[in-house]
Amino acid sequence: MRKIKDSLKIAGFLLPSYSIFFVFIFFPLIYSFYLSFFHYSLLSYNAPRFTGLQNYITLLKDPIFWVSLKNTMTYTIGTVIPTMGIGLFMAIILNSKLKLKNFFRTAYFIPVVTSLVAASIIWSLILDSTDAGLVNSFLVQLGIPPQAWLSSSRWALFSVIIVNIWKNIGYVMIIYIAGLQSIPEQLYEAITIDGAGEWEKFYYITLPLLKPTTSFVFTTSLIGSFQVFTPVYIMTGGGPGYSSNTIVNYLYQQGFQNFRMGYASTIAYALFTILFVMTILQKKYLKAEEVLY
Amino acid sequence: MKKFIWYFTLIILALFMLVPMLWTITTALSHDTSTVKIQLLPNNPGLENFINAWNYPSQIEKGITMGRFFFNSLVTCFFITVLSILTDSMAGYILARKKFRYRESIFFLSIATMMIPFYVTSIPMFLIVREFGWINKFYGLIVPFIGSGFGVYMFRQAFLAIPIQIEEAAKLDGLSDLGIYLRVMLPLIRPTIATMIIFKAMWSWNIFYWPLLVTNSMDMYTLPLGLTLFKGLNVTRWGLLTAGLTIAVVPIIALFLIMQRQFISGLTAGAVKE
């Protein structure tokens, strides 16, 4: 009797959150896989029709999917590497005993608390393709012709990348500062006695001891950037053409503009597979090494 | 010399980080905004842009102001934050303290939810919410997010760090499990609760993709969706546009400046050990 009462109590504590997991995460994950084998249009009253692997075959032959995948990869590399590089550099500078360092830390963190939608619209104004945009009017004053930042295939993806670098530097910097503060001061003192300069300190102590931080930041930014949606949706809509379209945007277009639920589920599973493989590879190769002091 | 280069780099980057916001605010405060200028101080400062921006949505649909979007966002944000902290901490407490069969597997399930990208499940989620009749309802905006694997994980960690003796003493005093959880354990993990409040509140305040799917009538728009109305605006109305953005962004920045520590620990939750 007591045992049953205990089990009920345990279930009562677990159920509120776990029922959400089952209804809105695990069931959709399976249902999405199921749907990926169906032709299912929300625009018609026809029931979903089983089409076997047809969606997957269509996907592999779909040039827009491949363009979107390529753009997503360009975008990911283009945001993750500069953000981490600048973030680390700023963390090192701001971890020293500079005056005003708190001011700069705060300043760099402001974009992190700015909503991505607002940030994307603000940057759309700044990068406006006419002469009226802030960047273009500045270029004109310097005698450089204005560029179509958002409406040319040459610059559209680049503009989206800039916004994300702007938004994420502060976050990466704060995490690196936390990592830097966990490095014992004695290590630097020891290597200084051995006659090492700034660069040696960085290369032989800072960088290796930051490896767990780097590995964490790299993985989370990689997975995060691969799922970019909002800035693309707001700034370029994936255009011109599909020159800045990304996978999640393509998923959205197929699912919620064309209402092809089956095909959109197939895109979702392609995305899931890619992210899953990335996670596994990261676990295998970038496993954070134990650091012994 | 090194100091000089450092400061130079810091200032250049600070300009890159701050100029977009400052430009937005000064333009919003300016009177004449038919042409865009790079200016530090607003010319002819006034607040009429803000009044126009606040009322701008009513030009598209009668009776709706930005106040409506704020209200929708506040309701969504409040309920997601409070309810998910409650459910996550309940599950986290049981997983940290009770011994029962399949405990490890059950805990693994909440870790697994973190590996499943939201976009991958968004199509069935939408179909389910539609089936429930929750399109354009607060239920649709709130219920899918009143529990999270990340929250369960964070709260379990927090409870594990509390000495078991405290609980045993409370038990001797005759408190029930629910009493121990509510009156002894929750107050002890206040820092984690604060961190999670910021994390959840910021997340739910800014979420864009999901409201885009489940709301299509303007009176249910949350603030991020409402802001997109300003996007299609003719760019010559810089004042109106920038005022709308300022109204949406400045309150959060002000909160951040007041509670920097909490914001930083909330937004880096899971990445940085407390």
XYZ file of C-alpha atoms in Angstrom:
567
model
C 0.000 0.000 0.000
C 2.750 2.347 1.026
C 4.662 1.422 -2.084
C 1.760 2.279 -4.365
C 1.353 5.573 -2.579
C 5.044 6.309 -3.100
C 4.892 5.470 -6.798
C 1.883 7.700 -7.245
C 3.693 10.514 -5.533
C 6.721 10.092 -7.774
C 4.511 9.981 -10.855
C 2.695 13.096 -9.688
C 5.960 15.033 -9.471
C 7.212 13.813 -12.825
C 4.061 13.969 -14.899
C 3.626 17.714 -15.426
C 6.905 18.155 -17.290
C 7.099 14.669 -18.782
C 3.621 14.827 -20.292
C 4.755 17.971 -22.115
C 7.837 16.092 -23.348
C 5.726 13.247 -24.679
C 3.002 15.324 -26.307
C 5.141 18.123 -27.734
C 8.580 16.554 -28.279
C 8.720 12.740 -28.449
C 5.426 12.139 -30.192
C 6.107 14.906 -32.780
C 9.564 13.452 -33.389
C 8.042 10.105 -34.342
C 5.056 11.612 -36.118
C 7.371 13.791 -38.175
C 9.245 10.701 -39.348
C 5.937 9.025 -40.222
C 4.747 12.088 -42.148
C 7.950 12.192 -44.165
C 6.645 9.185 -46.131
C 3.362 10.868 -47.002
C 2.018 13.379 -49.432
C 0.066 15.634 -47.084
C -1.207 19.015 -48.181
C -3.078 21.219 -45.773
C -4.568 23.062 -48.722
C -6.699 20.142 -49.861
C -9.213 18.063 -47.944
C -7.606 14.825 -49.109
C -6.264 12.552 -46.415
C -2.489 12.086 -46.319
C -1.408 9.669 -49.033
C 1.437 7.193 -48.506
C 4.150 7.701 -51.105
C 7.006 5.616 -49.734
C 10.414 7.114 -50.292
C 9.142 9.614 -52.874
C 9.746 12.663 -50.639
C 13.310 11.584 -49.972
C 13.994 11.065 -53.666
C 12.470 14.472 -54.443
C 14.633 16.019 -51.740
C 17.868 14.585 -53.116
C 17.003 15.978 -56.544
C 15.773 19.322 -55.224
C 18.258 22.039 -56.249
C 16.743 24.522 -53.778
C 17.421 22.121 -50.920
C 21.065 21.830 -51.938
C 21.445 25.583 -52.324
C 19.888 26.051 -48.908
C 22.231 23.460 -47.415
C 25.246 25.115 -49.004
C 24.124 28.545 -47.752
C 23.576 27.126 -44.283
C 27.124 25.771 -44.250
C 28.601 29.033 -45.535
C 26.590 30.889 -42.955
C 27.700 28.550 -40.166
C 31.394 28.819 -40.986
C 31.041 32.543 -41.613
C 29.519 33.217 -38.210
C 31.110 30.649 -35.912
C 34.776 31.270 -36.713
C 34.822 35.104 -36.565
C 32.554 35.138 -33.512
C 34.798 32.746 -31.618
C 37.978 34.488 -32.731
C 36.819 37.976 -31.799
C 35.087 36.694 -28.663
C 38.276 35.029 -27.420
C 40.430 38.045 -28.241
C 38.074 40.392 -26.416
C 37.876 38.016 -23.463
C 41.653 38.040 -23.124
C 41.831 41.836 -23.267
C 38.934 42.278 -20.862
C 40.210 39.684 -18.420
C 43.230 41.884 -17.668
C 43.324 44.744 -15.216
C 42.130 47.475 -17.552
C 40.208 50.471 -16.372
C 36.757 50.645 -17.933
C 36.747 46.886 -18.544
C 33.307 46.596 -16.957
C 31.984 49.268 -19.281
C 33.216 47.377 -22.326
C 31.903 44.042 -21.078
C 28.472 45.592 -20.623
C 28.608 47.273 -24.020
C 29.465 44.024 -25.787
C 26.708 42.171 -23.984
C 23.943 44.586 -24.983
C 23.378 42.931 -28.390
C 22.923 39.587 -26.600
C 19.885 40.915 -24.724
C 18.471 42.638 -27.822
C 15.734 40.594 -29.441
C 16.841 38.950 -32.669
C 13.798 40.258 -34.512
C 14.497 43.853 -33.478
C 18.201 43.443 -34.231
C 17.431 42.095 -37.698
C 15.118 45.010 -38.489
C 17.605 47.569 -37.149
C 20.330 46.087 -39.317
C 17.980 46.040 -42.309
C 17.647 49.804 -41.898
C 21.379 50.270 -41.487
C 22.126 48.130 -44.533
C 19.216 49.472 -46.592
C 20.090 49.005 -50.239
C 19.190 52.504 -51.373
C 21.448 55.500 -50.798
C 19.407 56.187 -47.696
C 20.833 53.340 -45.596
C 23.322 54.269 -42.919
C 26.185 52.214 -44.326
C 25.510 53.288 -47.897
C 25.276 56.982 -47.090
C 28.610 56.585 -45.320
C 30.125 54.823 -48.341
C 28.851 57.554 -50.660
C 30.602 60.178 -48.549
C 33.816 58.205 -48.959
C 33.248 58.101 -52.706
C 32.422 54.393 -52.836
C 29.295 53.421 -54.795
C 26.377 52.199 -52.599
C 25.935 48.434 -52.408
C 22.710 46.448 -52.483
C 23.455 44.791 -49.152
C 20.197 42.920 -48.794
C 18.936 42.670 -52.340
C 21.936 41.335 -54.223
C 23.021 37.729 -54.199
C 26.558 38.945 -53.658
C 25.933 40.511 -50.256
C 22.654 39.095 -48.868
C 24.110 36.144 -46.961
C 27.050 38.233 -45.837
C 24.680 40.818 -44.326
C 22.855 38.146 -42.351
C 26.205 36.839 -41.109
C 27.211 40.300 -39.863
C 24.070 40.552 -37.727
C 24.735 37.233 -36.074
C 28.360 38.003 -35.370
C 27.217 41.300 -33.857
C 24.660 39.528 -31.701
C 26.844 36.677 -30.434
C 30.294 38.127 -29.733
C 29.238 39.200 -26.231
C 27.968 35.753 -25.333
C 31.119 33.975 -26.490
C 33.254 36.601 -24.752
C 31.530 36.084 -21.379
C 31.955 32.313 -21.577
C 35.626 32.688 -22.466
C 36.141 35.113 -19.585
C 34.713 32.468 -17.249
C 37.085 29.939 -18.798
C 40.083 32.275 -18.440
C 39.289 32.903 -14.800
C 39.515 29.189 -14.067
C 43.170 29.100 -15.199
C 45.412 29.284 -12.115
C 47.613 32.381 -12.003
C 50.634 30.287 -10.872
C 50.909 28.684 -14.293
C 51.540 32.069 -15.867
C 53.990 32.992 -13.139
C 55.895 29.758 -13.677
C 56.242 30.181 -17.414
C 57.194 33.855 -17.013
C 60.093 32.803 -14.784
C 61.147 30.484 -17.585
C 61.374 33.554 -19.796
C 58.222 33.184 -21.864
C 56.616 36.186 -23.565
C 52.996 37.064 -24.194
C 52.659 34.849 -27.214
C 54.172 31.786 -25.470
C 51.833 32.305 -22.530
C 48.907 32.319 -24.881
C 50.066 29.352 -26.929
C 51.308 27.059 -24.171
C 48.899 27.865 -21.366
C 45.804 29.831 -22.332
C 44.867 27.970 -25.477
C 45.317 24.392 -24.201
C 43.600 25.090 -20.901
C 40.678 26.737 -22.686
C 40.098 23.648 -24.780
C 36.990 22.488 -22.875
C 35.487 25.987 -23.220
C 36.381 26.147 -26.894
C 34.907 22.748 -27.517
C 31.668 23.730 -25.767
C 31.341 27.067 -27.554
C 32.196 25.515 -30.900
C 29.617 22.746 -30.634
C 26.774 24.879 -29.374
C 27.416 27.647 -31.920
C 27.712 25.128 -34.726
C 24.398 23.501 -33.871
C 22.764 26.877 -33.219
C 23.946 28.481 -36.465
C 22.867 25.497 -38.487
C 19.312 26.277 -37.384
C 19.312 29.947 -38.338
C 15.881 31.228 -39.277
C 14.832 34.613 -37.924
C 17.426 36.997 -39.418
C 17.116 35.375 -42.837
C 13.320 35.516 -42.682
C 13.355 39.179 -41.713
C 16.276 40.599 -43.644
C 16.245 38.831 -46.994
C 13.423 36.279 -46.938
C 16.024 33.896 -48.344
C 16.469 35.981 -51.457
C 17.209 37.329 -53.935
C 16.227 34.071 -55.600
C 17.363 31.529 -53.065
C 20.807 33.050 -52.647
C 20.496 33.447 -48.881
C 17.948 30.727 -48.177
C 18.834 28.333 -45.354
C 17.518 24.909 -44.401
C 15.115 26.002 -41.687
C 13.805 28.756 -43.958
C 13.219 26.169 -46.652
C 11.442 23.972 -44.124
C 9.241 26.927 -43.188
C 8.498 27.783 -46.826
C 7.494 24.215 -47.713
C 5.577 23.621 -44.476
C 3.876 26.905 -43.796
C 3.761 28.742 -47.101
C 3.157 25.810 -49.452
C 1.563 23.693 -46.674
C 3.326 20.552 -47.874
C 3.527 18.888 -44.469
C 4.992 15.608 -45.731
C 7.800 17.159 -47.721
C 8.561 19.652 -44.958
C 8.878 16.719 -42.542
C 11.400 15.156 -44.887
C 13.442 18.376 -44.796
C 13.107 18.333 -41.011
C 14.538 14.827 -40.884
C 17.403 15.751 -43.172
C 18.193 18.588 -40.739
C 17.855 16.232 -37.769
C 20.225 13.704 -39.332
C 22.849 16.353 -40.046
C 22.656 17.767 -36.517
C 22.735 14.292 -35.013
C 25.860 13.347 -36.952
C 27.495 16.630 -35.934
C 26.752 15.914 -32.275
C 28.154 12.376 -32.496
C 31.299 13.538 -34.329
C 31.827 16.219 -31.747
C 31.476 13.683 -28.923
C 34.057 11.501 -30.618
C 36.687 13.996 -31.693
C 36.298 17.045 -29.547
C 35.705 15.316 -26.255
C 36.782 17.817 -23.669
C 39.962 16.511 -22.134
C 40.289 16.364 -18.420
C 42.519 19.164 -17.318
C 44.824 18.420 -14.418
C 46.434 21.255 -12.580
C 51.928 51.111 -26.627
C 50.228 47.768 -26.005
C 47.626 49.534 -23.864
C 47.008 51.993 -26.668
C 46.372 49.233 -29.222
C 44.111 47.450 -26.784
C 42.001 50.509 -26.124
C 41.843 51.260 -29.808
C 40.527 47.739 -30.551
C 38.081 47.929 -27.673
C 36.680 51.253 -28.843
C 36.336 50.166 -32.466
C 34.439 47.080 -31.400
C 32.338 49.051 -28.924
C 31.310 51.368 -31.768
C 30.303 48.373 -33.867
C 28.270 47.008 -30.964
C 26.640 50.235 -29.789
C 26.163 52.412 -32.859
C 23.169 50.465 -34.232
C 21.233 50.914 -30.981
C 22.324 54.525 -30.425
C 21.480 55.445 -33.983
C 18.043 53.859 -33.596
C 17.347 55.789 -30.413
C 18.575 59.175 -31.639
C 16.676 58.850 -34.897
C 13.539 57.953 -32.975
C 13.933 61.057 -30.839
C 14.534 63.378 -33.784
C 11.906 65.563 -35.315
C 13.001 65.685 -38.938
C 13.675 62.148 -40.078
C 12.939 62.235 -43.782
C 16.622 61.740 -44.463
C 18.922 59.563 -42.464
C 21.887 61.074 -40.731
C 24.715 59.843 -38.641
C 24.209 61.950 -35.582
C 25.078 61.676 -31.937
C 22.311 63.879 -30.612
C 18.755 63.989 -31.894
C 17.797 67.124 -33.810
C 14.727 68.949 -32.588
C 14.052 66.232 -30.034
C 10.476 65.186 -29.415
C 8.365 62.209 -28.577
C 5.856 62.310 -31.419
C 7.545 59.411 -33.226
C 6.902 57.235 -30.209
C 3.239 58.141 -30.084
C 2.904 57.461 -33.809
C 4.737 54.152 -33.535
C 2.663 53.068 -30.548
C -0.524 53.670 -32.532
C 0.807 52.527 -35.901
C -0.710 48.980 -35.753
C -4.199 50.547 -35.573
C -3.712 51.802 -39.131
C -3.644 48.164 -40.234
C -6.266 46.833 -37.858
C -8.513 49.125 -35.886
C -8.117 49.359 -32.138
C -4.770 47.572 -31.907
C -1.716 49.379 -30.548
C 1.713 48.156 -29.567
C 0.216 47.875 -26.096
C -1.677 44.810 -27.274
C 1.583 43.156 -28.414
C 3.234 43.970 -25.098
C 0.284 42.499 -23.243
C 0.361 39.275 -25.301
C 4.096 38.931 -24.813
C 3.829 39.576 -21.093
C 1.093 36.977 -20.600
C 2.963 34.370 -22.658
C 6.266 35.123 -20.976
C 4.781 35.089 -17.469
C 2.994 31.764 -17.773
C 5.793 29.950 -19.603
C 8.316 31.135 -17.019
C 6.305 30.386 -13.887
C 4.779 27.091 -14.990
C 7.916 25.605 -16.496
C 9.998 26.495 -13.450
C 7.387 24.772 -11.313
C 7.151 21.577 -13.391
C 10.903 21.346 -14.057
C 11.837 21.810 -10.427
C 9.286 19.184 -9.327
C 10.746 16.625 -11.714
C 14.290 17.704 -10.881
C 13.628 17.255 -7.172
C 12.261 13.719 -7.511
C 15.077 12.704 -9.882
C 17.666 14.047 -7.479
C 16.274 12.601 -4.275
C 14.047 9.550 -4.698
C 15.231 6.073 -5.606
C 12.910 4.238 -7.942
C 13.011 1.867 -10.858
C 13.985 3.285 -14.267
C 15.101 6.530 -12.656
C 18.204 6.786 -14.833
C 16.247 6.078 -18.018
C 13.632 8.643 -17.081
C 16.327 11.218 -16.443
C 17.947 10.304 -19.752
C 14.676 11.153 -21.510
C 14.881 14.739 -20.326
C 18.497 14.932 -21.498
C 17.344 13.518 -24.842
C 14.827 16.341 -25.310
C 17.768 18.738 -25.473
C 19.168 16.835 -28.439
C 15.965 17.193 -30.444
C 15.945 20.468 -32.378
C 12.739 22.450 -32.062
C 12.443 22.998 -35.821
C 12.467 19.250 -36.471
C 9.333 18.721 -34.402
C 7.620 21.975 -35.341
C 5.379 20.523 -38.050
C 3.661 17.868 -35.919
C 3.606 20.359 -33.019
C 1.688 22.736 -35.213
C -0.709 19.979 -36.332
C -1.330 18.941 -32.710
C -1.968 22.504 -31.566
C -4.313 22.976 -34.504
C -6.117 19.755 -33.584
C -6.599 21.100 -30.045
C -8.121 24.273 -31.505
C -5.355 26.392 -30.027
C -4.499 28.524 -33.064
C -4.715 32.188 -32.051
C -5.102 31.174 -28.404
C -2.797 31.765 -25.469
C -2.885 27.996 -24.861
C -1.130 27.455 -28.168
C 1.559 29.992 -27.314
C 2.150 28.739 -23.784
C 1.371 25.059 -23.183
C 4.024 23.427 -25.445
C 6.748 25.111 -23.397
C 5.678 24.597 -19.781
C 8.311 21.942 -19.287
C 11.858 21.602 -20.564
C 14.575 18.996 -20.333
C 17.117 21.709 -19.754
C 15.142 22.952 -16.753
C 14.826 19.447 -15.294
C 18.583 19.005 -15.705
C 19.452 22.352 -14.085
C 17.135 21.830 -11.120
C 18.304 18.263 -10.552
C 21.889 19.528 -10.387
C 20.866 22.228 -7.931
C 19.036 19.792 -5.638
C 21.903 17.302 -5.741
C 24.188 19.971 -4.312
C 22.096 20.323 -1.155
C 23.154 18.111 1.788
C 20.732 15.269 2.414
C 20.826 15.886 6.179
C 18.717 19.016 5.784
C 15.961 16.951 4.282
C 16.215 14.251 6.936
C 15.869 16.854 9.648
C 12.748 18.216 7.954
C 11.357 14.709 7.726
C 11.855 14.239 11.461
C 9.872 17.399 11.976
C 7.005 15.618 10.248
C 6.932 17.432 6.913
C 5.483 15.599 3.908
C 7.390 15.257 0.617
C 5.434 18.094 -0.911
C 6.087 20.192 2.184
C 9.820 19.456 2.030
C 9.945 20.379 -1.636
C 7.975 23.600 -1.238
C 9.125 24.879 2.130
C 12.632 23.515 2.560
C 14.160 22.701 -0.822
C 12.845 25.449 -3.094
C 14.049 28.278 -0.822
C 17.502 26.664 -0.756
C 17.950 26.783 -4.509
C 16.936 30.424 -4.909
C 20.003 31.295 -7.035
C 19.105 28.584 -9.557
C 15.508 29.787 -9.618
C 16.680 33.340 -10.315
C 18.927 32.124 -13.117
C 16.141 30.067 -14.636
C 13.655 32.944 -14.407
C 15.934 35.107 -16.545
C 16.687 32.250 -18.918
C 13.044 31.303 -19.444
C 11.743 34.859 -19.493
C 14.267 35.999 -22.094
C 13.659 32.919 -24.191
C 9.883 33.240 -24.154
C 9.961 37.018 -24.590
C 12.015 36.696 -27.760
C 10.635 33.539 -29.341
C 9.566 34.267 -32.895
C 9.184 31.103 -34.970
C 6.465 29.464 -32.884
C 4.130 32.502 -32.578
C 4.619 32.969 -36.314
C 3.118 29.497 -36.827
C 0.266 29.557 -34.326
C -1.027 33.115 -34.540
C -2.358 34.822 -37.612
C -4.700 37.409 -36.214
C -3.138 40.661 -35.164
C -4.766 40.830 -31.756
C -2.812 37.698 -30.758
C 0.581 38.863 -32.055
C 3.404 38.863 -29.557
C 5.879 41.738 -29.632
C 8.408 40.112 -32.005
C 5.618 39.360 -34.486
C 4.177 42.845 -34.076
C 7.563 44.329 -34.887
C 7.514 42.700 -38.307
C 4.663 45.098 -39.186
C 7.240 47.854 -39.112
C 9.465 45.947 -41.503
C 7.293 46.438 -44.535
C 7.093 50.145 -43.898
C 8.381 52.641 -46.409
C 11.950 53.378 -45.353
C 11.484 57.122 -45.594
C 9.506 56.943 -42.353
C 12.680 56.408 -40.363
C 11.330 58.138 -37.280
C 8.315 55.888 -36.925
C 10.311 52.742 -37.632
C 13.117 53.466 -35.218
C 10.649 54.564 -32.539
C 8.826 51.225 -32.782
C 12.115 49.373 -32.422
C 13.189 51.563 -29.520
C 9.945 50.882 -27.669
C 10.527 47.144 -28.058
C 14.208 47.029 -27.193
C 14.983 49.714 -24.639
C 12.960 48.273 -21.702
C 14.929 45.016 -21.892
C 18.256 46.824 -22.157
C 17.291 48.955 -19.159
C 16.438 45.828 -17.152
C 19.756 44.315 -18.174
C 21.675 47.389 -17.024
C 19.944 47.215 -13.635
C 20.386 43.466 -13.129
C 23.535 42.668 -15.074
C 24.709 39.774 -12.902
C 21.400 37.968 -13.062
C 21.080 38.481 -16.798
C 24.537 37.189 -17.522
C 24.113 34.106 -15.359
C 20.663 33.489 -16.831
C 21.777 33.818 -20.419
C 24.874 31.705 -19.968
C 23.025 29.074 -17.897
C 24.373 25.634 -18.631
C 27.551 27.031 -20.131
C 29.203 28.493 -17.076
C 29.360 26.826 -13.699
C 28.002 29.019 -10.925
